[in-house]
Amino acid sequence: MHVDWGKVEGSAVQSAKSELQSAITSKELPLKCKNCTLEEVALLRFVQNNPTATQKEIAVEIGKSEITVKTITINLQEKELLRRVNGKRNGHWEIIDE
């Protein structure tokens, strides 16, 4: 059975592939981010606009748990894409472009 969703009235056809490509090739994010997951890209984009955001705020925004956000931030720091400046309480996130 074949279902052609493009012909269903009132439905908008969406392509995950085109969204994935646009997320990875974004000029705003570092070139090292080509192998980032969608969650990492979402976190980087949010932090780019809200550098003082807490992990709790990031979790709410990207729809993940706080533990998942902590894991993602650790992974991004290990990949040298993200760093925390001036500590936990009064600090901010910085995306590394080098």
Short mmCIF file of N, CA and C in Angstrom, two decimals:
data_model
loop_
_atom_site.label_atom_id
_atom_site.label_comp_id
_atom_site.label_asym_id
_atom_site.label_seq_id
_atom_site.Cartn_x
_atom_site.Cartn_y
_atom_site.Cartn_z
N MET A 1 0.84 -1.17 0.00
CA MET A 1 0.00 0.00 0.00
C MET A 1 0.89 1.24 0.00
N HIS A 2 0.58 2.19 -0.86
CA HIS A 2 1.35 3.42 -0.95
C HIS A 2 0.44 4.60 -0.61
N VAL A 3 0.89 5.44 0.28
CA VAL A 3 0.14 6.62 0.65
C VAL A 3 0.91 7.84 0.19
N ASP A 4 0.29 8.68 -0.62
CA ASP A 4 0.92 9.89 -1.12
C ASP A 4 0.45 11.05 -0.26
N TRP A 5 1.24 11.39 0.76
CA TRP A 5 0.85 12.43 1.71
C TRP A 5 0.85 13.81 1.07
N GLY A 6 1.52 13.98 -0.03
CA GLY A 6 1.58 15.28 -0.69
C GLY A 6 0.25 15.70 -1.28
N LYS A 7 -0.67 14.76 -1.47
CA LYS A 7 -1.95 15.08 -2.09
C LYS A 7 -3.09 15.19 -1.10
N VAL A 8 -2.81 15.04 0.19
CA VAL A 8 -3.85 15.15 1.20
C VAL A 8 -4.18 16.62 1.39
N GLU A 9 -5.46 16.96 1.32
CA GLU A 9 -5.87 18.35 1.45
C GLU A 9 -5.57 18.90 2.83
N GLY A 10 -5.10 20.13 2.86
CA GLY A 10 -4.87 20.81 4.12
C GLY A 10 -3.63 20.37 4.86
N SER A 11 -2.84 19.48 4.28
CA SER A 11 -1.63 19.06 4.99
C SER A 11 -0.41 19.74 4.38
N ALA A 12 0.50 20.08 5.22
CA ALA A 12 1.74 20.69 4.76
C ALA A 12 2.81 19.60 4.75
N VAL A 13 3.44 19.41 3.63
CA VAL A 13 4.47 18.40 3.51
C VAL A 13 5.75 18.96 4.11
N GLN A 14 6.33 18.19 5.02
CA GLN A 14 7.56 18.61 5.67
C GLN A 14 8.65 17.60 5.38
N SER A 15 9.85 18.08 5.26
CA SER A 15 10.97 17.20 5.00
C SER A 15 12.00 17.34 6.10
N ALA A 16 12.23 16.27 6.83
CA ALA A 16 13.24 16.29 7.89
C ALA A 16 14.63 16.43 7.29
N LYS A 17 14.82 15.88 6.11
CA LYS A 17 16.13 15.93 5.47
C LYS A 17 16.55 17.37 5.18
N SER A 18 15.65 18.18 4.65
CA SER A 18 16.01 19.56 4.34
C SER A 18 16.26 20.35 5.62
N GLU A 19 15.52 20.07 6.69
CA GLU A 19 15.75 20.75 7.96
C GLU A 19 17.09 20.35 8.55
N LEU A 20 17.46 19.09 8.40
CA LEU A 20 18.74 18.61 8.90
C LEU A 20 19.88 19.28 8.17
N GLN A 21 19.78 19.37 6.85
CA GLN A 21 20.84 20.00 6.08
C GLN A 21 20.98 21.47 6.44
N SER A 22 19.87 22.16 6.60
CA SER A 22 19.96 23.58 6.93
C SER A 22 20.51 23.77 8.34
N ALA A 23 20.24 22.85 9.24
CA ALA A 23 20.75 22.97 10.61
C ALA A 23 22.26 22.78 10.64
N ILE A 24 22.77 21.88 9.84
CA ILE A 24 24.19 21.59 9.86
C ILE A 24 25.00 22.64 9.10
N THR A 25 24.48 23.16 8.02
CA THR A 25 25.23 24.09 7.20
C THR A 25 24.99 25.54 7.59
N SER A 26 24.44 25.77 8.76
CA SER A 26 24.19 27.13 9.22
C SER A 26 25.48 27.91 9.31
N LYS A 27 25.48 29.13 8.80
CA LYS A 27 26.67 29.98 8.83
C LYS A 27 26.91 30.55 10.21
N GLU A 28 25.90 30.51 11.07
CA GLU A 28 26.02 31.10 12.39
C GLU A 28 26.82 30.23 13.35
N LEU A 29 26.87 28.94 13.12
CA LEU A 29 27.52 28.01 14.04
C LEU A 29 28.93 27.69 13.54
N PRO A 30 29.82 27.28 14.44
CA PRO A 30 31.20 26.96 14.04
C PRO A 30 31.26 25.85 13.00
N LEU A 31 32.28 25.89 12.17
CA LEU A 31 32.45 24.87 11.14
C LEU A 31 32.67 23.49 11.74
N LYS A 32 33.22 23.43 12.96
CA LYS A 32 33.45 22.14 13.62
C LYS A 32 32.14 21.45 13.95
N CYS A 33 31.03 22.13 13.81
CA CYS A 33 29.74 21.59 14.20
C CYS A 33 29.10 20.73 13.11
N LYS A 34 29.83 20.39 12.08
CA LYS A 34 29.26 19.59 10.99
C LYS A 34 28.80 18.21 11.45
N ASN A 35 29.42 17.67 12.49
CA ASN A 35 29.06 16.35 12.99
C ASN A 35 28.21 16.42 14.25
N CYS A 36 27.59 17.55 14.50
CA CYS A 36 26.75 17.71 15.68
C CYS A 36 25.39 17.04 15.48
N THR A 37 24.82 16.59 16.58
CA THR A 37 23.46 16.05 16.53
C THR A 37 22.48 17.22 16.48
N LEU A 38 21.24 16.93 16.19
CA LEU A 38 20.22 17.98 16.16
C LEU A 38 20.02 18.62 17.53
N GLU A 39 20.14 17.80 18.60
CA GLU A 39 20.03 18.35 19.94
C GLU A 39 21.16 19.33 20.24
N GLU A 40 22.37 18.97 19.79
CA GLU A 40 23.51 19.87 19.99
C GLU A 40 23.34 21.16 19.22
N VAL A 41 22.85 21.07 18.00
CA VAL A 41 22.61 22.27 17.19
C VAL A 41 21.54 23.14 17.85
N ALA A 42 20.47 22.52 18.35
CA ALA A 42 19.41 23.28 19.01
C ALA A 42 19.96 23.99 20.25
N LEU A 43 20.78 23.29 21.02
CA LEU A 43 21.37 23.89 22.21
C LEU A 43 22.28 25.05 21.83
N LEU A 44 23.13 24.86 20.83
CA LEU A 44 24.04 25.92 20.41
C LEU A 44 23.29 27.15 19.91
N ARG A 45 22.23 26.93 19.15
CA ARG A 45 21.44 28.07 18.65
C ARG A 45 20.78 28.83 19.80
N PHE A 46 20.26 28.10 20.78
CA PHE A 46 19.62 28.77 21.91
C PHE A 46 20.65 29.54 22.73
N VAL A 47 21.79 28.92 22.98
CA VAL A 47 22.85 29.57 23.77
C VAL A 47 23.41 30.78 23.03
N GLN A 48 23.43 30.70 21.72
CA GLN A 48 23.93 31.82 20.92
C GLN A 48 23.09 33.07 21.16
N ASN A 49 21.79 32.89 21.29
CA ASN A 49 20.88 34.02 21.52
C ASN A 49 20.69 34.34 23.00
N ASN A 50 20.99 33.37 23.87
CA ASN A 50 20.79 33.53 25.32
C ASN A 50 22.00 33.00 26.06
N PRO A 51 23.14 33.69 26.01
CA PRO A 51 24.37 33.15 26.60
C PRO A 51 24.32 32.97 28.11
N THR A 52 23.45 33.67 28.81
CA THR A 52 23.38 33.52 30.27
C THR A 52 22.35 32.48 30.70
N ALA A 53 21.80 31.74 29.77
CA ALA A 53 20.77 30.75 30.09
C ALA A 53 21.32 29.64 30.97
N THR A 54 20.48 29.18 31.88
CA THR A 54 20.84 28.05 32.73
C THR A 54 20.51 26.75 32.00
N GLN A 55 21.04 25.65 32.50
CA GLN A 55 20.74 24.36 31.89
C GLN A 55 19.25 24.05 32.00
N LYS A 56 18.62 24.51 33.06
CA LYS A 56 17.18 24.30 33.23
C LYS A 56 16.41 25.06 32.14
N GLU A 57 16.78 26.29 31.86
CA GLU A 57 16.12 27.08 30.81
C GLU A 57 16.35 26.46 29.44
N ILE A 58 17.55 25.97 29.22
CA ILE A 58 17.87 25.32 27.93
C ILE A 58 17.02 24.07 27.77
N ALA A 59 16.89 23.28 28.84
CA ALA A 59 16.10 22.05 28.79
C ALA A 59 14.65 22.34 28.42
N VAL A 60 14.08 23.37 29.01
CA VAL A 60 12.69 23.74 28.70
C VAL A 60 12.57 24.16 27.24
N GLU A 61 13.53 24.93 26.78
CA GLU A 61 13.47 25.46 25.41
C GLU A 61 13.60 24.38 24.35
N ILE A 62 14.55 23.45 24.54
CA ILE A 62 14.77 22.43 23.50
C ILE A 62 13.98 21.15 23.75
N GLY A 63 13.23 21.10 24.85
CA GLY A 63 12.36 19.96 25.10
C GLY A 63 13.07 18.70 25.56
N LYS A 64 14.16 18.86 26.29
CA LYS A 64 14.92 17.72 26.82
C LYS A 64 15.01 17.84 28.33
N SER A 65 15.43 16.77 28.98
CA SER A 65 15.59 16.81 30.43
C SER A 65 16.87 17.57 30.79
N GLU A 66 16.95 18.00 32.04
CA GLU A 66 18.15 18.72 32.50
C GLU A 66 19.39 17.83 32.43
N ILE A 67 19.22 16.55 32.71
CA ILE A 67 20.36 15.63 32.65
C ILE A 67 20.85 15.48 31.21
N THR A 68 19.91 15.43 30.26
CA THR A 68 20.29 15.35 28.85
C THR A 68 21.03 16.61 28.43
N VAL A 69 20.56 17.77 28.87
CA VAL A 69 21.23 19.03 28.55
C VAL A 69 22.63 19.06 29.15
N LYS A 70 22.77 18.57 30.37
CA LYS A 70 24.10 18.51 31.00
C LYS A 70 25.03 17.63 30.17
N THR A 71 24.54 16.48 29.73
CA THR A 71 25.34 15.58 28.90
C THR A 71 25.73 16.24 27.58
N ILE A 72 24.78 16.93 26.96
CA ILE A 72 25.06 17.62 25.69
C ILE A 72 26.10 18.71 25.88
N THR A 73 25.97 19.50 26.96
CA THR A 73 26.94 20.57 27.19
C THR A 73 28.35 20.00 27.45
N ILE A 74 28.41 18.88 28.16
CA ILE A 74 29.71 18.24 28.40
C ILE A 74 30.31 17.77 27.08
N ASN A 75 29.48 17.15 26.23
CA ASN A 75 29.96 16.69 24.92
C ASN A 75 30.45 17.85 24.07
N LEU A 76 29.72 18.96 24.08
CA LEU A 76 30.12 20.12 23.29
C LEU A 76 31.40 20.74 23.83
N GLN A 77 31.59 20.70 25.14
CA GLN A 77 32.82 21.22 25.72
C GLN A 77 34.00 20.31 25.36
N GLU A 78 33.78 19.01 25.32
CA GLU A 78 34.83 18.08 24.92
C GLU A 78 35.19 18.24 23.44
N LYS A 79 34.20 18.58 22.62
CA LYS A 79 34.44 18.83 21.19
C LYS A 79 35.02 20.22 20.96
N GLU A 80 35.19 20.98 22.03
CA GLU A 80 35.71 22.35 21.99
C GLU A 80 34.84 23.27 21.13
N LEU A 81 33.53 23.14 21.30
CA LEU A 81 32.57 24.00 20.62
C LEU A 81 31.90 24.98 21.57
N LEU A 82 31.95 24.68 22.87
CA LEU A 82 31.23 25.47 23.86
C LEU A 82 32.07 25.53 25.13
N ARG A 83 32.01 26.67 25.81
CA ARG A 83 32.68 26.78 27.11
C ARG A 83 31.88 27.69 28.02
N ARG A 84 32.05 27.46 29.30
CA ARG A 84 31.40 28.26 30.33
C ARG A 84 32.43 29.26 30.85
N VAL A 85 32.08 30.53 30.84
CA VAL A 85 32.99 31.58 31.27
C VAL A 85 32.47 32.19 32.57
N ASN A 86 33.35 32.41 33.53
CA ASN A 86 33.04 33.05 34.82
C ASN A 86 32.19 32.20 35.76
N GLY A 87 32.28 30.90 35.68
CA GLY A 87 31.65 30.03 36.67
C GLY A 87 30.18 29.73 36.45
N LYS A 88 29.65 28.95 37.39
CA LYS A 88 28.28 28.44 37.28
C LYS A 88 27.22 29.50 37.54
N ARG A 89 27.36 30.22 38.62
CA ARG A 89 26.29 31.12 39.05
C ARG A 89 26.21 32.41 38.22
N ASN A 90 27.32 33.07 38.02
CA ASN A 90 27.31 34.37 37.35
C ASN A 90 27.92 34.32 35.95
N GLY A 91 28.12 33.13 35.42
CA GLY A 91 28.79 32.98 34.15
C GLY A 91 27.86 33.02 32.95
N HIS A 92 28.46 32.77 31.80
CA HIS A 92 27.70 32.70 30.56
C HIS A 92 28.35 31.69 29.62
N TRP A 93 27.58 31.25 28.65
CA TRP A 93 28.07 30.29 27.66
C TRP A 93 28.73 31.05 26.52
N GLU A 94 29.78 30.48 25.98
CA GLU A 94 30.48 31.08 24.86
C GLU A 94 30.71 30.00 23.81
N ILE A 95 30.30 30.28 22.58
CA ILE A 95 30.53 29.35 21.48
C ILE A 95 31.92 29.61 20.94
N ILE A 96 32.71 28.56 20.78
CA ILE A 96 34.09 28.67 20.33
C ILE A 96 34.12 28.58 18.81
N ASP A 97 34.59 29.62 18.15
CA ASP A 97 34.61 29.67 16.69
C ASP A 97 35.93 29.24 16.08
N GLU A 98 36.93 29.04 16.87
CA GLU A 98 38.29 28.76 16.38
C GLU A 98 38.39 27.48 15.61
#
